[in-house]
XYZ file of C-alpha atoms in Angstrom:
552
model
C 16.824 112.178 140.465
C 19.322 110.095 137.440
C 20.759 112.521 135.023
C 20.987 111.656 131.672
C 24.379 109.851 129.913
C 25.838 111.787 128.464
C 27.018 110.389 125.275
C 30.823 112.504 124.234
C 32.321 110.155 121.862
C 30.862 107.767 119.094
C 29.092 105.168 119.580
C 31.836 102.128 119.465
C 34.360 103.440 121.159
C 36.666 101.721 123.524
C 37.584 103.695 126.262
C 39.452 102.688 129.252
C 41.590 104.466 131.987
C 42.377 104.104 135.537
C 44.130 101.822 137.314
C 42.684 98.972 135.201
C 43.529 100.260 132.191
C 47.767 100.332 133.702
C 47.920 97.499 134.696
C 46.433 95.692 131.636
C 49.252 97.695 129.665
C 51.820 95.706 131.886
C 50.070 93.080 131.404
C 50.638 93.344 127.026
C 54.503 93.525 128.350
C 54.179 90.672 129.872
C 53.559 88.372 127.468
C 56.258 90.845 124.602
C 58.274 89.507 127.539
C 57.650 85.913 127.297
C 58.338 85.636 123.498
C 61.713 86.546 123.688
C 62.807 85.366 126.881
C 63.847 81.771 126.067
C 66.185 83.487 124.269
C 68.827 85.568 126.035
C 72.620 83.880 126.751
C 73.929 81.186 125.209
C 72.108 78.244 125.946
C 68.849 80.088 124.919
C 66.910 78.879 121.912
C 65.312 79.863 118.031
C 62.730 80.249 117.863
C 60.608 79.966 113.605
C 59.303 82.737 112.450
C 56.169 81.867 109.395
C 55.019 84.828 107.515
C 51.107 85.489 105.803
C 53.507 83.820 102.492
C 54.604 80.946 104.567
C 58.800 82.344 104.453
C 60.343 81.333 106.704
C 63.010 82.540 109.756
C 64.418 81.492 112.237
C 65.930 83.554 115.017
C 67.352 84.709 118.666
C 68.053 88.017 117.561
C 65.484 90.365 119.465
C 64.267 93.152 117.280
C 64.299 89.946 113.937
C 61.571 88.228 116.354
C 59.201 91.145 117.444
C 59.824 93.220 114.690
C 58.233 89.867 112.859
C 55.853 89.700 115.965
C 52.846 91.963 114.165
C 51.561 93.606 117.484
C 48.925 96.162 117.490
C 47.636 96.049 121.417
C 49.399 99.934 121.315
C 51.462 99.696 124.613
C 53.202 96.876 124.267
C 54.117 98.188 120.328
C 56.619 100.409 122.089
C 58.652 97.701 123.972
C 59.524 96.761 120.059
C 60.295 100.273 119.712
C 63.026 100.491 122.270
C 64.527 96.583 121.236
C 64.321 98.405 117.206
C 66.471 101.459 118.796
C 68.887 99.205 120.799
C 69.427 97.297 117.595
C 69.986 100.474 115.992
C 71.760 102.210 117.706
C 74.154 100.098 119.324
C 73.271 96.056 117.674
C 72.867 93.932 120.328
C 71.295 93.736 123.780
C 67.990 93.532 122.134
C 66.849 89.555 123.939
C 67.219 91.963 127.885
C 66.018 95.443 126.946
C 62.866 94.148 126.172
C 63.027 91.789 129.497
C 64.222 94.876 131.297
C 61.282 96.951 130.415
C 58.750 94.484 131.129
C 60.848 93.004 134.985
C 60.080 97.054 135.553
C 56.372 96.642 134.868
C 56.061 93.407 136.687
C 57.953 94.771 139.253
C 56.110 98.091 139.824
C 52.238 96.326 138.614
C 51.457 96.395 143.145
C 52.372 99.144 143.441
C 50.109 100.214 140.877
C 47.329 97.938 142.387
C 47.581 100.141 144.816
C 47.306 103.183 144.456
C 50.370 103.631 144.036
C 51.002 107.191 142.350
C 53.261 106.917 138.840
C 54.579 110.100 139.075
C 56.220 109.184 142.437
C 56.937 105.447 140.135
C 58.513 107.631 137.461
C 60.706 109.985 139.677
C 62.015 106.757 141.896
C 63.577 105.201 138.191
C 64.930 108.336 137.111
C 66.305 108.781 140.020
C 68.094 104.826 139.672
C 68.578 104.452 136.479
C 71.326 107.631 136.513
C 72.763 106.611 139.976
C 73.042 102.853 137.571
C 75.056 104.641 135.018
C 76.678 106.666 136.639
C 77.520 103.549 138.728
C 78.669 101.386 135.553
C 80.635 104.551 134.389
C 82.694 104.166 137.713
C 82.718 100.862 137.430
C 83.940 99.665 134.245
C 87.761 99.099 133.140
C 89.244 101.394 129.578
C 90.337 99.880 127.201
C 93.580 100.874 125.045
C 92.540 103.406 122.211
C 93.409 101.368 119.032
C 95.794 102.374 116.392
C 97.919 101.417 113.546
C 100.247 103.316 113.961
C 101.954 102.141 117.476
C 103.589 99.047 118.880
C 102.522 95.578 118.065
C 102.261 94.446 121.496
C 99.337 96.884 122.369
C 97.523 96.797 118.414
C 97.462 92.746 119.518
C 96.248 93.636 123.683
C 93.514 95.918 121.960
C 92.543 92.489 119.648
C 92.841 90.311 121.792
C 90.511 92.158 123.872
C 88.526 93.184 120.352
C 87.782 89.721 119.666
C 86.727 89.198 122.990
C 84.111 91.298 122.295
C 82.998 89.510 119.162
C 82.697 86.575 121.403
C 80.153 87.217 123.623
C 78.234 88.988 121.661
C 77.984 85.433 119.335
C 78.140 83.023 122.135
C 74.360 83.256 122.475
C 73.653 82.853 118.658
C 73.472 80.167 116.235
C 77.163 79.564 115.242
C 78.572 80.133 119.441
C 80.661 76.727 117.972
C 82.930 79.064 115.476
C 82.361 81.885 117.483
C 86.106 82.106 117.358
C 86.414 81.995 113.475
C 83.815 84.491 113.068
C 85.163 86.832 115.737
C 88.545 87.310 114.081
C 86.324 87.047 110.776
C 84.454 90.486 112.095
C 87.268 91.454 113.972
C 89.517 91.881 110.334
C 87.102 93.229 108.788
C 86.427 96.332 111.161
C 90.510 97.098 111.496
C 89.738 97.514 107.960
C 87.610 100.262 108.064
C 88.254 104.521 108.449
C 87.569 105.968 111.002
C 84.437 106.428 110.109
C 83.407 102.888 110.732
C 80.681 102.667 107.842
C 78.627 99.895 108.394
C 77.698 100.553 104.751
C 81.283 99.728 103.533
C 81.715 95.895 105.299
C 79.366 94.211 103.124
C 77.708 90.128 103.432
C 77.190 88.290 100.660
C 75.562 84.711 101.454
C 76.306 81.229 98.825
C 74.794 78.553 99.958
C 76.620 75.178 99.811
C 79.658 75.189 101.255
C 80.703 74.925 105.348
C 80.260 77.474 107.628
C 83.776 77.209 107.937
C 84.524 78.234 103.486
C 83.602 81.528 104.512
C 85.753 84.284 104.204
C 87.094 87.772 104.036
C 87.499 89.627 100.905
C 89.828 93.304 102.627
C 87.879 95.025 98.919
C 85.548 94.604 97.417
C 82.830 90.844 95.746
C 80.207 90.377 94.026
C 78.353 88.117 92.385
C 78.614 87.805 89.172
C 75.829 90.222 86.211
C 74.097 88.695 83.329
C 76.729 88.483 80.844
C 75.336 88.004 76.688
C 77.434 85.478 74.260
C 81.381 87.071 74.324
C 81.866 87.316 77.763
C 83.345 83.506 78.149
C 86.044 85.245 75.647
C 86.538 87.624 78.084
C 90.573 86.828 80.407
C 89.050 86.351 83.747
C 92.072 87.563 85.848
C 94.315 90.994 85.737
C 97.732 91.951 87.454
C 97.674 95.831 88.870
C 94.495 97.347 86.249
C 92.884 100.706 85.652
C 89.055 99.965 85.903
C 86.202 101.665 84.715
C 82.816 102.877 86.720
C 80.838 103.674 83.785
C 76.480 105.255 84.175
C 76.824 104.514 80.563
C 74.530 102.033 78.494
C 76.516 99.871 76.175
C 73.665 98.590 74.262
C 71.776 100.139 70.771
C 68.623 101.145 70.685
C 65.366 100.287 69.363
C 64.882 103.702 68.143
C 61.770 102.869 67.337
C 60.667 102.534 70.896
C 61.192 106.558 71.148
C 61.961 108.618 68.346
C 60.180 108.850 65.022
C 62.209 109.354 61.818
C 60.120 110.269 58.505
C 62.491 109.020 55.343
C 61.832 108.478 52.171
C 64.769 106.066 50.602
C 66.610 102.930 52.039
C 69.985 104.763 52.095
C 68.843 107.450 54.786
C 67.674 104.602 56.444
C 71.021 102.712 56.353
C 72.711 105.974 57.929
C 70.195 106.040 60.689
C 71.616 102.928 61.713
C 74.554 103.626 60.647
C 74.603 106.523 62.980
C 73.689 104.108 66.133
C 76.803 101.657 65.226
C 78.923 104.795 65.165
C 77.542 106.971 68.418
C 77.912 103.268 69.775
C 81.710 101.901 68.641
C 82.329 105.887 69.132
C 81.853 105.019 72.585
C 83.235 101.751 73.038
C 86.791 103.111 71.438
C 86.954 106.158 73.979
C 87.111 103.295 76.646
C 89.287 101.379 75.243
C 92.103 104.142 74.157
C 91.319 104.911 78.738
C 93.508 102.352 79.055
C 90.785 100.443 81.172
C 91.079 96.610 81.402
C 88.054 96.108 83.643
C 84.819 98.093 82.658
C 81.347 98.119 85.062
C 79.071 99.924 84.255
C 74.989 101.206 86.039
C 73.649 99.722 83.409
C 73.352 97.272 80.311
C 76.288 96.202 78.182
C 74.707 94.462 75.847
C 76.534 91.936 72.850
C 78.292 94.256 70.794
C 80.212 95.627 73.271
C 80.746 92.340 75.402
C 82.138 90.998 71.363
C 83.813 93.831 71.221
C 85.373 94.040 74.371
C 86.707 90.766 74.127
C 88.558 91.004 70.895
C 90.900 93.228 72.905
C 91.468 91.567 76.283
C 89.603 93.676 78.971
C 86.799 93.342 81.253
C 83.326 93.855 81.192
C 80.502 93.612 83.797
C 76.680 95.427 82.805
C 74.518 96.525 85.466
C 76.044 95.803 89.209
C 74.405 96.832 91.691
C 74.495 100.210 92.751
C 76.195 99.049 96.100
C 78.389 96.934 95.412
C 79.757 100.359 92.048
C 79.982 102.410 95.293
C 81.899 100.157 96.947
C 84.031 99.089 94.425
C 84.831 102.408 93.937
C 86.340 104.013 97.842
C 87.991 100.863 97.589
C 90.053 100.910 94.356
C 89.456 105.092 94.234
C 88.523 106.388 90.418
C 84.884 107.999 90.071
C 81.678 107.145 88.477
C 81.546 108.542 85.147
C 78.090 109.370 83.511
C 79.557 110.326 79.936
C 82.626 108.390 78.371
C 84.257 111.343 76.994
C 86.253 112.468 80.184
C 87.569 109.396 81.184
C 91.070 110.969 82.295
C 93.751 108.591 84.692
C 92.282 110.458 86.935
C 88.440 108.875 86.937
C 89.693 104.970 86.939
C 89.870 102.755 90.348
C 93.190 101.189 90.581
C 93.632 97.392 92.276
C 96.235 94.362 92.767
C 94.695 92.155 91.563
C 91.115 91.340 89.538
C 89.902 87.606 89.319
C 86.638 86.126 88.698
C 86.049 82.678 91.405
C 83.589 80.408 91.453
C 82.341 80.572 94.550
C 80.011 77.171 95.121
C 77.320 77.582 92.830
C 78.401 80.901 91.711
C 80.671 82.915 90.592
C 82.228 85.897 92.479
C 83.681 89.102 90.780
C 87.286 89.693 93.588
C 89.177 93.579 93.343
C 92.848 92.273 95.917
C 94.846 94.486 97.031
C 93.029 97.226 96.483
C 94.998 101.106 97.422
C 92.466 103.036 98.822
C 91.623 99.287 100.853
C 88.936 100.764 103.462
C 85.813 98.160 102.047
C 86.124 94.021 102.798
C 83.719 91.694 101.867
C 82.216 89.083 103.563
C 81.441 85.681 101.512
C 79.499 83.247 104.235
C 78.217 80.133 102.790
C 76.001 77.368 104.409
C 73.559 74.666 104.470
C 69.993 76.069 104.032
C 68.994 79.550 102.664
C 67.464 80.101 106.851
C 71.271 79.716 108.523
C 73.419 82.090 106.493
C 70.488 84.461 106.974
C 70.792 83.556 110.573
C 74.498 84.283 110.269
C 74.426 87.126 108.841
C 71.903 88.375 111.107
C 74.181 87.342 114.054
C 77.503 89.076 112.664
C 75.781 92.326 112.373
C 75.691 92.238 115.771
C 79.479 90.926 116.009
C 80.180 94.607 114.037
C 77.882 97.133 115.762
C 80.247 95.155 118.909
C 83.063 95.883 117.793
C 82.604 98.592 116.931
C 80.988 100.277 119.858
C 83.902 98.661 121.791
C 86.272 100.379 119.428
C 84.175 103.631 119.801
C 83.550 103.677 123.610
C 86.617 102.301 125.228
C 85.096 100.782 128.293
C 83.913 97.385 128.768
C 81.580 95.230 131.292
C 81.911 92.454 132.328
C 78.441 90.690 130.967
C 76.586 87.477 131.417
C 74.957 88.619 134.415
C 77.771 90.091 136.681
C 76.713 93.940 136.263
C 74.389 93.748 136.485
C 74.187 92.157 139.983
C 76.382 95.183 141.134
C 74.455 97.273 139.976
C 71.653 95.438 141.722
C 73.596 95.211 144.904
C 74.500 99.074 144.570
C 70.637 100.276 144.614
C 69.806 98.131 147.058
C 72.118 99.148 149.734
C 71.368 102.772 148.153
C 67.747 102.259 149.236
C 68.219 101.804 152.240
C 69.589 105.105 153.323
C 66.762 107.603 151.914
C 63.655 108.050 153.372
C 60.160 107.326 152.328
C 58.120 105.497 148.934
C 61.423 106.054 147.337
C 63.234 103.111 149.375
C 60.764 100.905 148.125
C 61.009 102.143 144.593
C 64.475 102.499 144.739
C 64.255 98.352 145.787
C 61.975 97.024 142.921
C 64.494 98.542 140.929
C 67.008 96.223 142.397
C 64.958 93.311 141.686
C 64.240 93.963 138.762
C 68.098 93.656 137.273
C 68.448 90.416 138.529
C 66.389 89.186 136.294
C 69.434 88.506 133.359
C 71.569 87.041 135.665
C 68.195 84.384 136.928
C 66.900 84.298 133.249
C 70.597 83.047 131.841
C 70.600 80.430 134.746
C 65.986 79.220 133.414
C 67.315 79.087 130.195
C 70.356 76.995 130.701
C 68.078 74.470 132.815
C 70.228 75.435 136.569
C 68.315 76.154 140.038
C 67.723 79.790 139.554
C 66.763 80.322 143.266
C 70.564 78.711 144.702
C 72.549 80.596 141.832
C 71.860 83.724 142.714
C 71.628 83.184 146.614
C 76.017 82.558 145.689
C 75.824 85.890 143.730
C 74.429 88.059 145.732
C 76.342 86.598 149.230
C 79.678 86.918 146.043
C 78.285 90.587 145.472
C 78.595 91.519 149.310
C 81.630 90.283 149.776
C 82.917 92.575 146.502
C 83.486 89.520 144.117
C 82.311 92.535 141.616
C 82.284 90.529 138.059
C 80.982 87.577 139.429
C 78.239 86.070 137.333
C 76.859 83.245 135.785
C 79.126 80.085 134.400
C 77.252 78.429 131.575
C 79.385 76.190 131.258
C 79.872 74.826 135.260
C 77.408 75.169 136.543
C 78.231 78.061 138.323
C 79.315 81.680 139.987
C 82.006 82.710 138.274
C 84.631 85.648 137.960
C 84.079 86.967 134.336
C 86.419 89.203 133.909
C 88.445 87.304 134.295
C 86.709 84.025 131.864
C 86.496 87.348 128.940
C 82.186 87.947 128.734
C 83.002 91.063 128.711
C 80.987 93.893 125.939
C 81.193 97.236 125.941
C 80.117 99.185 128.608
C 78.027 101.117 126.945
C 75.440 98.851 125.641
C 74.297 97.939 128.894
C 74.130 102.462 129.651
C 72.156 102.230 126.806
C 70.635 98.879 127.523
C 68.748 101.067 130.612
C 67.854 104.031 129.573
C 66.098 102.252 127.288
C 63.960 100.109 129.275
C 63.166 102.136 132.017
C 62.811 104.940 129.702
C 60.394 102.258 128.870
C 58.447 101.637 131.592
C 57.698 105.224 132.548
C 56.649 105.690 128.918
C 53.779 102.770 129.997
C 53.319 103.715 133.377
C 52.686 107.297 132.566
C 49.648 106.480 129.865
C 46.288 105.930 132.187
C 43.902 105.821 128.920
C 43.195 104.162 125.610
C 40.406 105.213 123.490
C 40.184 103.706 120.364
C 38.336 104.918 117.896
C 35.949 102.517 115.888
C 37.620 102.581 112.678
C 41.035 101.245 113.419
C 39.735 98.025 114.456
C 37.485 97.301 111.171
C 40.475 95.225 108.861
C 39.869 97.749 105.369
C 38.758 100.346 104.110
C 34.410 100.655 104.448
C 32.687 101.264 101.867
C 33.194 99.321 98.863
C 34.990 100.852 96.335
C 34.601 103.731 94.085
C 32.367 106.360 94.945
C 28.260 105.523 94.070
C 28.146 105.548 90.831
C 28.172 102.852 88.509
C 32.673 102.901 87.692
C 33.950 102.792 84.799
C 31.940 100.543 82.000
C 35.029 98.429 79.993
C 35.974 98.631 76.872
C 35.750 94.851 75.550
């Protein structure tokens, strides 16, 4: 007797479960990895993405690419998320983390199809990750902590090490040709910050035109000249040791008719109101002048009357300054942002050695140099096309994050596939010492780690199998830091070749990738609401009525 089919879910609901579901999720992740696979390493290609509005972005950064790809597959989204978390946490290694996760899944696909239980796989993977992280911590080379007060020699050593780390991060970017120039700049920028190493304190401004080498770093604050009124050109554009007033006050005449109603009987009364308004403004301006400040910055507009007033008295003013620029100026020059002009005492005014307005390319910039509390700096990037300067900014962001990490976690490993090969060898040896299914699974984990050097070879057009065989042999003989040598199509000791990166980058990449792989493996059913697959809300417009009639 046939039983009737029980309908439990709404019609059109898509459910898929069991092994086919797992395999389809694994395949979706492979597709994501294919998208960023070719961007890995110094010989990696760039991707050009055009969004719905036609804006083109050229990028080599795994996280940026995945962010711009509109991924709808629910399982594949986890890969996008780990790339983002790697970007937020460490800044670099976003492509490798995606590749590793996808490769883990690829190695496991055959086991899943044969019916091995996902939980067994997950348990082995967790063990393998713990072992790998322990091994990294054992073999990582620790770095002397950086301290400004110690002898110049160690300081120099530290600097060089950080520059090597920055150069390794910039190797795979568009600006690899200028990596010497930029890695110095990045290290200078990070070293000028305080202990917290806050990213917000490094401002990056982009100016079109000029060559990449025209980029400069200002230890202090620089921002674009704000919108100005008549009389602005009469103001001096350079001061030595000026006091700086930071305001959040509007210095212009209000048209009172907009926001108040005053009934007047005679012209005199009206005149009195107008005069009062002028007096209030002049009173404010006089107070600012009396405070001894030479540079006046305000978040709100500074009108033409005020601009003229300051010009007559040799003061410089800028209104509508962006909030983050104000904050950085405050951090660099001291002082505090005032919301009234009643209490402009010396302790709330900032100070700097030199203020000047300089032409950079087609824009004018206000520079504050020699700030007493200079825990901030500004990098001004030059370059031809807009996409190019944007990509440069992204590359520098990666390098800055890496240098911060290297200062905070003081240990490094060799890059270029060296650490992956060493871990792969270690796990393979370990897997032979244990019985049962774990042996196979940890072996699969070890094999998956080889994707990084393999992909580096593929992207550079080398014979990957040949180079990997050489690497396996070298690591078996104890050549711990041997990795791919991109320049000579061979293998080399990457520790000697100064291809270094902070060990935390690798640890984070491994843990994130194996977490993502375990997460995808532990999902065995997807239930999709039919509504969520349709675009836009169902039904049209408001309720059933005819809507509101238009008043003509």
